[in-house]
Coordinates of C-alpha atoms in Angstrom, one line a residue:
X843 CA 0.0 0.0 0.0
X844 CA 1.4 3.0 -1.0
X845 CA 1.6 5.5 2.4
X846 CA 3.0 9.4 2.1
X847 CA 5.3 9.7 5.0
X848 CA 4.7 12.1 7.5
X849 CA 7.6 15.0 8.4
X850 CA 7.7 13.2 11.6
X851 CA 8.1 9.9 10.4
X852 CA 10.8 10.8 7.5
X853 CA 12.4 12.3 10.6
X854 CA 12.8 9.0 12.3
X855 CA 14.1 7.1 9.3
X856 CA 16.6 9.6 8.6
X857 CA 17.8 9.7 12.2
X858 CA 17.8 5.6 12.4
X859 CA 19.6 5.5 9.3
X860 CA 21.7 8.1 10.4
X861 CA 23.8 4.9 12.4
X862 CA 25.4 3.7 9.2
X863 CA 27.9 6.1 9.4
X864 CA 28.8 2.9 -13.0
X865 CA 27.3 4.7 -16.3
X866 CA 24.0 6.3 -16.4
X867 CA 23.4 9.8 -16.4
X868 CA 23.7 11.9 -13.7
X869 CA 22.7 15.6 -12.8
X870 CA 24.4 18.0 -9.8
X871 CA 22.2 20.6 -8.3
X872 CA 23.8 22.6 -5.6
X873 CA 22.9 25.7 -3.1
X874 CA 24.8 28.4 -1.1
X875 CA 24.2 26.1 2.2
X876 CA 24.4 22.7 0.4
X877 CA 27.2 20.4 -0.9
X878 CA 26.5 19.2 -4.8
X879 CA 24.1 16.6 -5.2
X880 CA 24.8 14.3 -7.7
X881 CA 22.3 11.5 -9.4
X882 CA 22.7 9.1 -11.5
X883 CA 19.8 7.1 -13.3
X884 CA 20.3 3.8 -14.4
X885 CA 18.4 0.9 -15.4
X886 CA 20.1 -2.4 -14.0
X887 CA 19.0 -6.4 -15.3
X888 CA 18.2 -8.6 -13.4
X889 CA 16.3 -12.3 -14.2
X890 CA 12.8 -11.7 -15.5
X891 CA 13.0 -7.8 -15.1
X892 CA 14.9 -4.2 -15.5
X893 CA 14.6 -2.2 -12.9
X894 CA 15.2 1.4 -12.5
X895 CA 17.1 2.8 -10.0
X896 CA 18.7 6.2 -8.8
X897 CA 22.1 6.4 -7.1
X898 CA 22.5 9.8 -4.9
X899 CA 25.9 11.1 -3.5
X900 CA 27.1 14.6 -2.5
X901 CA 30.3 16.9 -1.3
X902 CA 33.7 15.2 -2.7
X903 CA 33.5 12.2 -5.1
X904 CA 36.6 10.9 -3.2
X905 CA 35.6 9.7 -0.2
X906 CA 33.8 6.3 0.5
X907 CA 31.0 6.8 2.7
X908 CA 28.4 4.6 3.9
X909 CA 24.9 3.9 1.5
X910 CA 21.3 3.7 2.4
X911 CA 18.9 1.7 0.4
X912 CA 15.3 3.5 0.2
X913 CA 12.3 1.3 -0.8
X914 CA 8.6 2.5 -1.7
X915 CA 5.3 2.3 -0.4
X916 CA 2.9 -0.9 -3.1
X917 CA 1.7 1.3 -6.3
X918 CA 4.5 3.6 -5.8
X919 CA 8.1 4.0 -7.4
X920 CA 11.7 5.5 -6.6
X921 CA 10.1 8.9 -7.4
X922 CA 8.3 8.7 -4.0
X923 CA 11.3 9.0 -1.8
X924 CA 13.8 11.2 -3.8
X925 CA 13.2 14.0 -1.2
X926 CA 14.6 11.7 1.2
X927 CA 17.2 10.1 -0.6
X928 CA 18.5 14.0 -1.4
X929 CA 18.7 14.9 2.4
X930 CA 20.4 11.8 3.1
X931 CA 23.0 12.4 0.1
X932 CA 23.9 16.1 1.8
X933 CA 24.3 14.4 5.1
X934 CA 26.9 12.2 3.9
X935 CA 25.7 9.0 2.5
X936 CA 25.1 7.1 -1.0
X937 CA 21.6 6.4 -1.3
X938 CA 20.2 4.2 -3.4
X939 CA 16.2 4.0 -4.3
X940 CA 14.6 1.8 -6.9
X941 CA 11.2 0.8 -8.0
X942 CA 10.6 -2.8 -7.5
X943 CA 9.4 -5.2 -9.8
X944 CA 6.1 -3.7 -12.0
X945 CA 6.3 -0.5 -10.6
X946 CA 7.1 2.6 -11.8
X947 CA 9.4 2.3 -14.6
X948 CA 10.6 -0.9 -13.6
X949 CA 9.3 -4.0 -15.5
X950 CA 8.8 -7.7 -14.3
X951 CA 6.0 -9.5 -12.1
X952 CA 5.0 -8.2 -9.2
X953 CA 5.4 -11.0 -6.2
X954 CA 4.9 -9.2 -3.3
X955 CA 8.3 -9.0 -1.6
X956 CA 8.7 -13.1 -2.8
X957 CA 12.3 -14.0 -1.6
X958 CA 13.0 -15.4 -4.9
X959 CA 12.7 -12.2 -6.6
X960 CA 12.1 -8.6 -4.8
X961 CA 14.4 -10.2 -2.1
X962 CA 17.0 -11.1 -4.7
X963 CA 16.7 -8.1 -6.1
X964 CA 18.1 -6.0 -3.0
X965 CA 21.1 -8.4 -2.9
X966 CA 21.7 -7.5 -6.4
X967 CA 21.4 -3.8 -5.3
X968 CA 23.7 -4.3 -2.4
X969 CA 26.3 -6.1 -4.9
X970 CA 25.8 -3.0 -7.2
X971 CA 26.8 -0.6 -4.3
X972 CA 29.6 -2.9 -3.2
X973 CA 31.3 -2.3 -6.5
X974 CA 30.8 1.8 -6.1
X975 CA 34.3 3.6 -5.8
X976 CA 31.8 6.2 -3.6
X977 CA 30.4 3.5 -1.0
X978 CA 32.6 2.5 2.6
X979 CA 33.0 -1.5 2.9
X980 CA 33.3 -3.7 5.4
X981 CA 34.8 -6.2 3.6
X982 CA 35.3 -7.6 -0.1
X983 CA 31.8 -7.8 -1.7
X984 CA 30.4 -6.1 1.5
X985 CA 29.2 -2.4 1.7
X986 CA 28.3 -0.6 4.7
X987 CA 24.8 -0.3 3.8
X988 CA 21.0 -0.1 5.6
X989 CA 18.2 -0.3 4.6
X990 CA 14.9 1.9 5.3
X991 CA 11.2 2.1 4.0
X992 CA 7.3 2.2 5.0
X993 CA 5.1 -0.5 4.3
X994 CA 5.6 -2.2 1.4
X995 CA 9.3 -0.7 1.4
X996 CA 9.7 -1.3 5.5
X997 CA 8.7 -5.2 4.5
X998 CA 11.7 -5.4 2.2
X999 CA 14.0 -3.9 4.8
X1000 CA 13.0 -6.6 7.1
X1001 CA 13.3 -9.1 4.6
X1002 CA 16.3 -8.5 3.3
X1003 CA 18.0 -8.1 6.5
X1004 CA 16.8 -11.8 7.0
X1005 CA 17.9 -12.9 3.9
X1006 CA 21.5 -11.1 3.5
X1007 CA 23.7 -10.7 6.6
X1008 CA 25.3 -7.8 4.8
X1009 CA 22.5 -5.7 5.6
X1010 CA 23.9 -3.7 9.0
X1011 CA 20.7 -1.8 10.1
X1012 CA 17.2 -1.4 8.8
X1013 CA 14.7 1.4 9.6
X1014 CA 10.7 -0.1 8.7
X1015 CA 8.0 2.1 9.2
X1016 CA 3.9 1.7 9.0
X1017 CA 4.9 -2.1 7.6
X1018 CA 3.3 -5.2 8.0
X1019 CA 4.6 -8.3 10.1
X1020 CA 3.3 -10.7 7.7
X1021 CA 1.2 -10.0 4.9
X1022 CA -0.7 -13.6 4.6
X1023 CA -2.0 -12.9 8.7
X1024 CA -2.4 -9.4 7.7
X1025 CA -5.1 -10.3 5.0
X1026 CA -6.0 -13.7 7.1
X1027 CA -6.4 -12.9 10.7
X1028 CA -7.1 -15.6 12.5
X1029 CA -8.0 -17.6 8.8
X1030 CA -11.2 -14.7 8.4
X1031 CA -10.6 -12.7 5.1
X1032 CA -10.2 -9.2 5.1
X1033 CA -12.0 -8.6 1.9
X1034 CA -12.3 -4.5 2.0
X1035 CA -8.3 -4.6 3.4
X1036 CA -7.3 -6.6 0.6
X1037 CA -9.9 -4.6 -1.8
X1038 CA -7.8 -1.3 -0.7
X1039 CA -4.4 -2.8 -0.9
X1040 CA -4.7 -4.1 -4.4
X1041 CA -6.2 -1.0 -5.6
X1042 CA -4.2 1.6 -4.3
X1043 CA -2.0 2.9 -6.5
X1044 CA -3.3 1.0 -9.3
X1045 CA -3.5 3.7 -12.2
X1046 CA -0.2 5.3 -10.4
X1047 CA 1.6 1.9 -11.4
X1048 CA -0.2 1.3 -15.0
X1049 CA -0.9 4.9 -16.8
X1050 CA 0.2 7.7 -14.1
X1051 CA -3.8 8.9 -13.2
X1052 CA -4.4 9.1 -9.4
X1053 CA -5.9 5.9 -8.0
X1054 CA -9.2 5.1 -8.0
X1055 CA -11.4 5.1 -4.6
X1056 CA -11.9 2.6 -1.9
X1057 CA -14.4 0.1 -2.6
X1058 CA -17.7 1.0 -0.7
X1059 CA -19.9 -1.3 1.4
X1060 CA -21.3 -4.1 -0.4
X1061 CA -19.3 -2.8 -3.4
X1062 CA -16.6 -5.8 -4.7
X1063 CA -12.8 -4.1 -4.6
X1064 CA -12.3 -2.7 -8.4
X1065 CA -16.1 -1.6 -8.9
X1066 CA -15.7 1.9 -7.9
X1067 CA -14.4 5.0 -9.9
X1068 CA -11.7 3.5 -12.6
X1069 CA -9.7 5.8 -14.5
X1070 CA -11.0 6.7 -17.8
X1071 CA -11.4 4.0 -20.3
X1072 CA -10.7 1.1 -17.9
X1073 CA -13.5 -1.5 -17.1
X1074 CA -14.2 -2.3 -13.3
X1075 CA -11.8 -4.5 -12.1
X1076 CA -9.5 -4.2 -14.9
X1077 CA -6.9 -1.9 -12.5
X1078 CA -3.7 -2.7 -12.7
X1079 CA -2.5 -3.7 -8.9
X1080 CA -6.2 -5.2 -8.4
X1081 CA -6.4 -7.3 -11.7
X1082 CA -2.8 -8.4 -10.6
X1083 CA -3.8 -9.9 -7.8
X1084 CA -6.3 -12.0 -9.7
X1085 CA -3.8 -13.0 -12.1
X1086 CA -4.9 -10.7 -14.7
X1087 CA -3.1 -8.1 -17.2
X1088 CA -2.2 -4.7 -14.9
X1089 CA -1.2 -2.4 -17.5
X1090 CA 2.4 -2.5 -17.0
X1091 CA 2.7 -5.3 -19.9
X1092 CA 4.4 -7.8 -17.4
X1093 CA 3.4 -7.3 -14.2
X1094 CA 0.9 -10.0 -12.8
X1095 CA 1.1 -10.6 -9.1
X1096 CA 2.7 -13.8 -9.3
X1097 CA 2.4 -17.3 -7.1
X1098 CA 0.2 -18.0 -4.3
X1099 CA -0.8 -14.2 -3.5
X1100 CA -3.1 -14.2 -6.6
X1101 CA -4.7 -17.5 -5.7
X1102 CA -5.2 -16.3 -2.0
X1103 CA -6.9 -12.9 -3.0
X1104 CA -9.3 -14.5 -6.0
X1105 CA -10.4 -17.2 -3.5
X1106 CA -10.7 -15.5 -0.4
X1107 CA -8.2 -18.3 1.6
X1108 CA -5.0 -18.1 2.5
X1109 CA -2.1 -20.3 0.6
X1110 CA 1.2 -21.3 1.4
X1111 CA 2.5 -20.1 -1.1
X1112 CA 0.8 -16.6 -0.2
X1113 CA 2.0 -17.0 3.3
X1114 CA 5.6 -17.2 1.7
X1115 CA 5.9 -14.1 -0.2
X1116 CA 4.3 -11.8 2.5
X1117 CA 6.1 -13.4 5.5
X1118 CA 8.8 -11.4 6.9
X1119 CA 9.7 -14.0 8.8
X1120 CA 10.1 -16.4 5.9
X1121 CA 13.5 -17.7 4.6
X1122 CA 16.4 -20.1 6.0
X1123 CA 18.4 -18.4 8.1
X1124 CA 18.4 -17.3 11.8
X1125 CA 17.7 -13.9 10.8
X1126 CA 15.0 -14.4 8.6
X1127 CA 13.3 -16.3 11.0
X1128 CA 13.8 -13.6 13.6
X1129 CA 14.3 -10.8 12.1
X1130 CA 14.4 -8.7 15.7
X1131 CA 17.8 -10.0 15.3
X1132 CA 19.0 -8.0 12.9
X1133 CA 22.4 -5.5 13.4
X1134 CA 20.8 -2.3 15.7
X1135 CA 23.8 -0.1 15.8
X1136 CA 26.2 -0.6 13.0
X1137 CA 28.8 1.9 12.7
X1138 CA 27.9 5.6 11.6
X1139 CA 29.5 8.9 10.2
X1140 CA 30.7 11.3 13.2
X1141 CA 27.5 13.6 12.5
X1142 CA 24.6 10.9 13.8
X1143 CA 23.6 9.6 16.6
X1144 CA 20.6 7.2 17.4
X1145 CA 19.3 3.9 17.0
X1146 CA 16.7 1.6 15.6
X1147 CA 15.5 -2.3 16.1
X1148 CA 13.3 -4.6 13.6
X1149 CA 9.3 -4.1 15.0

């Protein structure tokens, strides 16, 4: 679901995040009281998709520094958090944001933060960064990097710290613990939940309109106001989610999601893309035990723990 952060809220991440101490084209903007910012746009290729990513650094191009990864509320894109991938560029770090997989410009299936492919992805990401001349490393193959984002960008952050030991502090906000008990509570479907997360943002991720409404009482999710020239229930995000076409050419929900949200009952599968909990090692199991406190530059202070 895609969720505008509040001031406060961007606050915290940036102050969590603050603990971390290629080609393409790039553009510098700078002010009297700010250092250049540099960005570089670049699409990067990974199995079954391109996705399109933004790389921000600022002040000297010497200096290795540490890099934040910035992922985006479902129907969003990279363009959603380049305010606060700027600030965090003029306070010292490389940030990185991207649009996952059928967002934004990005192509591919969406799976709903799947560990065989939006996971992946942010490994790929982190490898990307680890090969940067501009990001700090802790070792060969190993950038000093966190990650932050809200709901659908705070459940990759949890994810991917569970998935990737290189991952040395996450920031989630306004995220979800585990989608499949999110939309299942207690095995009861959440129809008008799961009618709002599909649909939100589902012009914003096939044509660029504003999203339609929430469904109203009695009213089955994709039957209120479409954008022009789009049947009910023909919205991108929504018809995803029932395994349909969603305007972005190639970007289906895929696996056991789809199944869970036509049918109204839960799948394993389902449960397995949306579980932050999900994967094979310790932290993925547990993800409160990811790195808290990893090492920051001198002008941050703070600290921050998986929910």
């Amino acid at each position: 679901m895609q969720i505008r952060i509040p001031r406060r809220a961007a606050a915290a991440t940036a102050a969590a995040v603050v603990l971390l101490a290629g080609a393409g084209t790039w553009t510098a903007v700078a002010s009297d009281d700010a250092p250049a910012l540099r960005r570089e746009d670049r699409v990067l290729e990974m199995p079954g998709a391109r996705i399109d990513t933004s790389f921000f650094t600022s002040g000297s191009a010497d200096g290795r520094r540490p890099a934040v990864l910035l992922g985006h509320g479902f129907g969003g894109s990279k363009d959603d958090v380049r305010a606060q991938a700027e600030k965090l560029a003029r306070d010292g770090y490389a940030v990185l944001t991207w649009s996952a997989r059928g967002f934004g410009a990005s192509t591919g299936r969406i799976g709903l933060n799947d560990p065989d492919f939006e996971v992946k992805d942010v490994s790929r990401l982190i490898d990307w960064l680890a090969k940067r001349p501009e990001v700090r490393l802790d070792g060969d193959g190993d950038p000093r990097v966190g990650v932050s984002g809200s709901s659908y960008g705070g459940a990759i952050s949890l994810l991917a710290a569970g998935h990737d030991k290189r991952v040395d502090a996450i920031a989630p906000q306004i995220t979800y613990w585990n989608l499949a008990d999110a939309l299942f509570p207690d095995g009861v479907f959440k129809k008008l939940w799961a009618g709002i997360f599909f649909t939100t943002g589902t012009a914003a991720s096939s044509d660029g309109s504003p999203p339609g409404r929430a469904p109203r009482e009695g009213e089955a999710p994709g039957e209120g106001d479409q954008p022009p020239g789009r049947a009910p229930g023909q919205g991108g995000a929504q018809s995803a989610a029932l395994g349909q076409g969603s305007g972005q050419g190639e970007a289906p929900v895929q696996g056991g999601a789809q199944g869970a949200a036509a049918q109204g009952a839960p799948a394993e599968e389902a449960a397995r893309q949306g579980d932050t909990r999900a994967g094979t090692s310790s932290r993925a199991a547990d993800p409160s035990g990811a790195p808290t406190a990893p090492r920051a530059p001198a002008t941050g202070t703070g600290g921050t723990t998986a929910p």
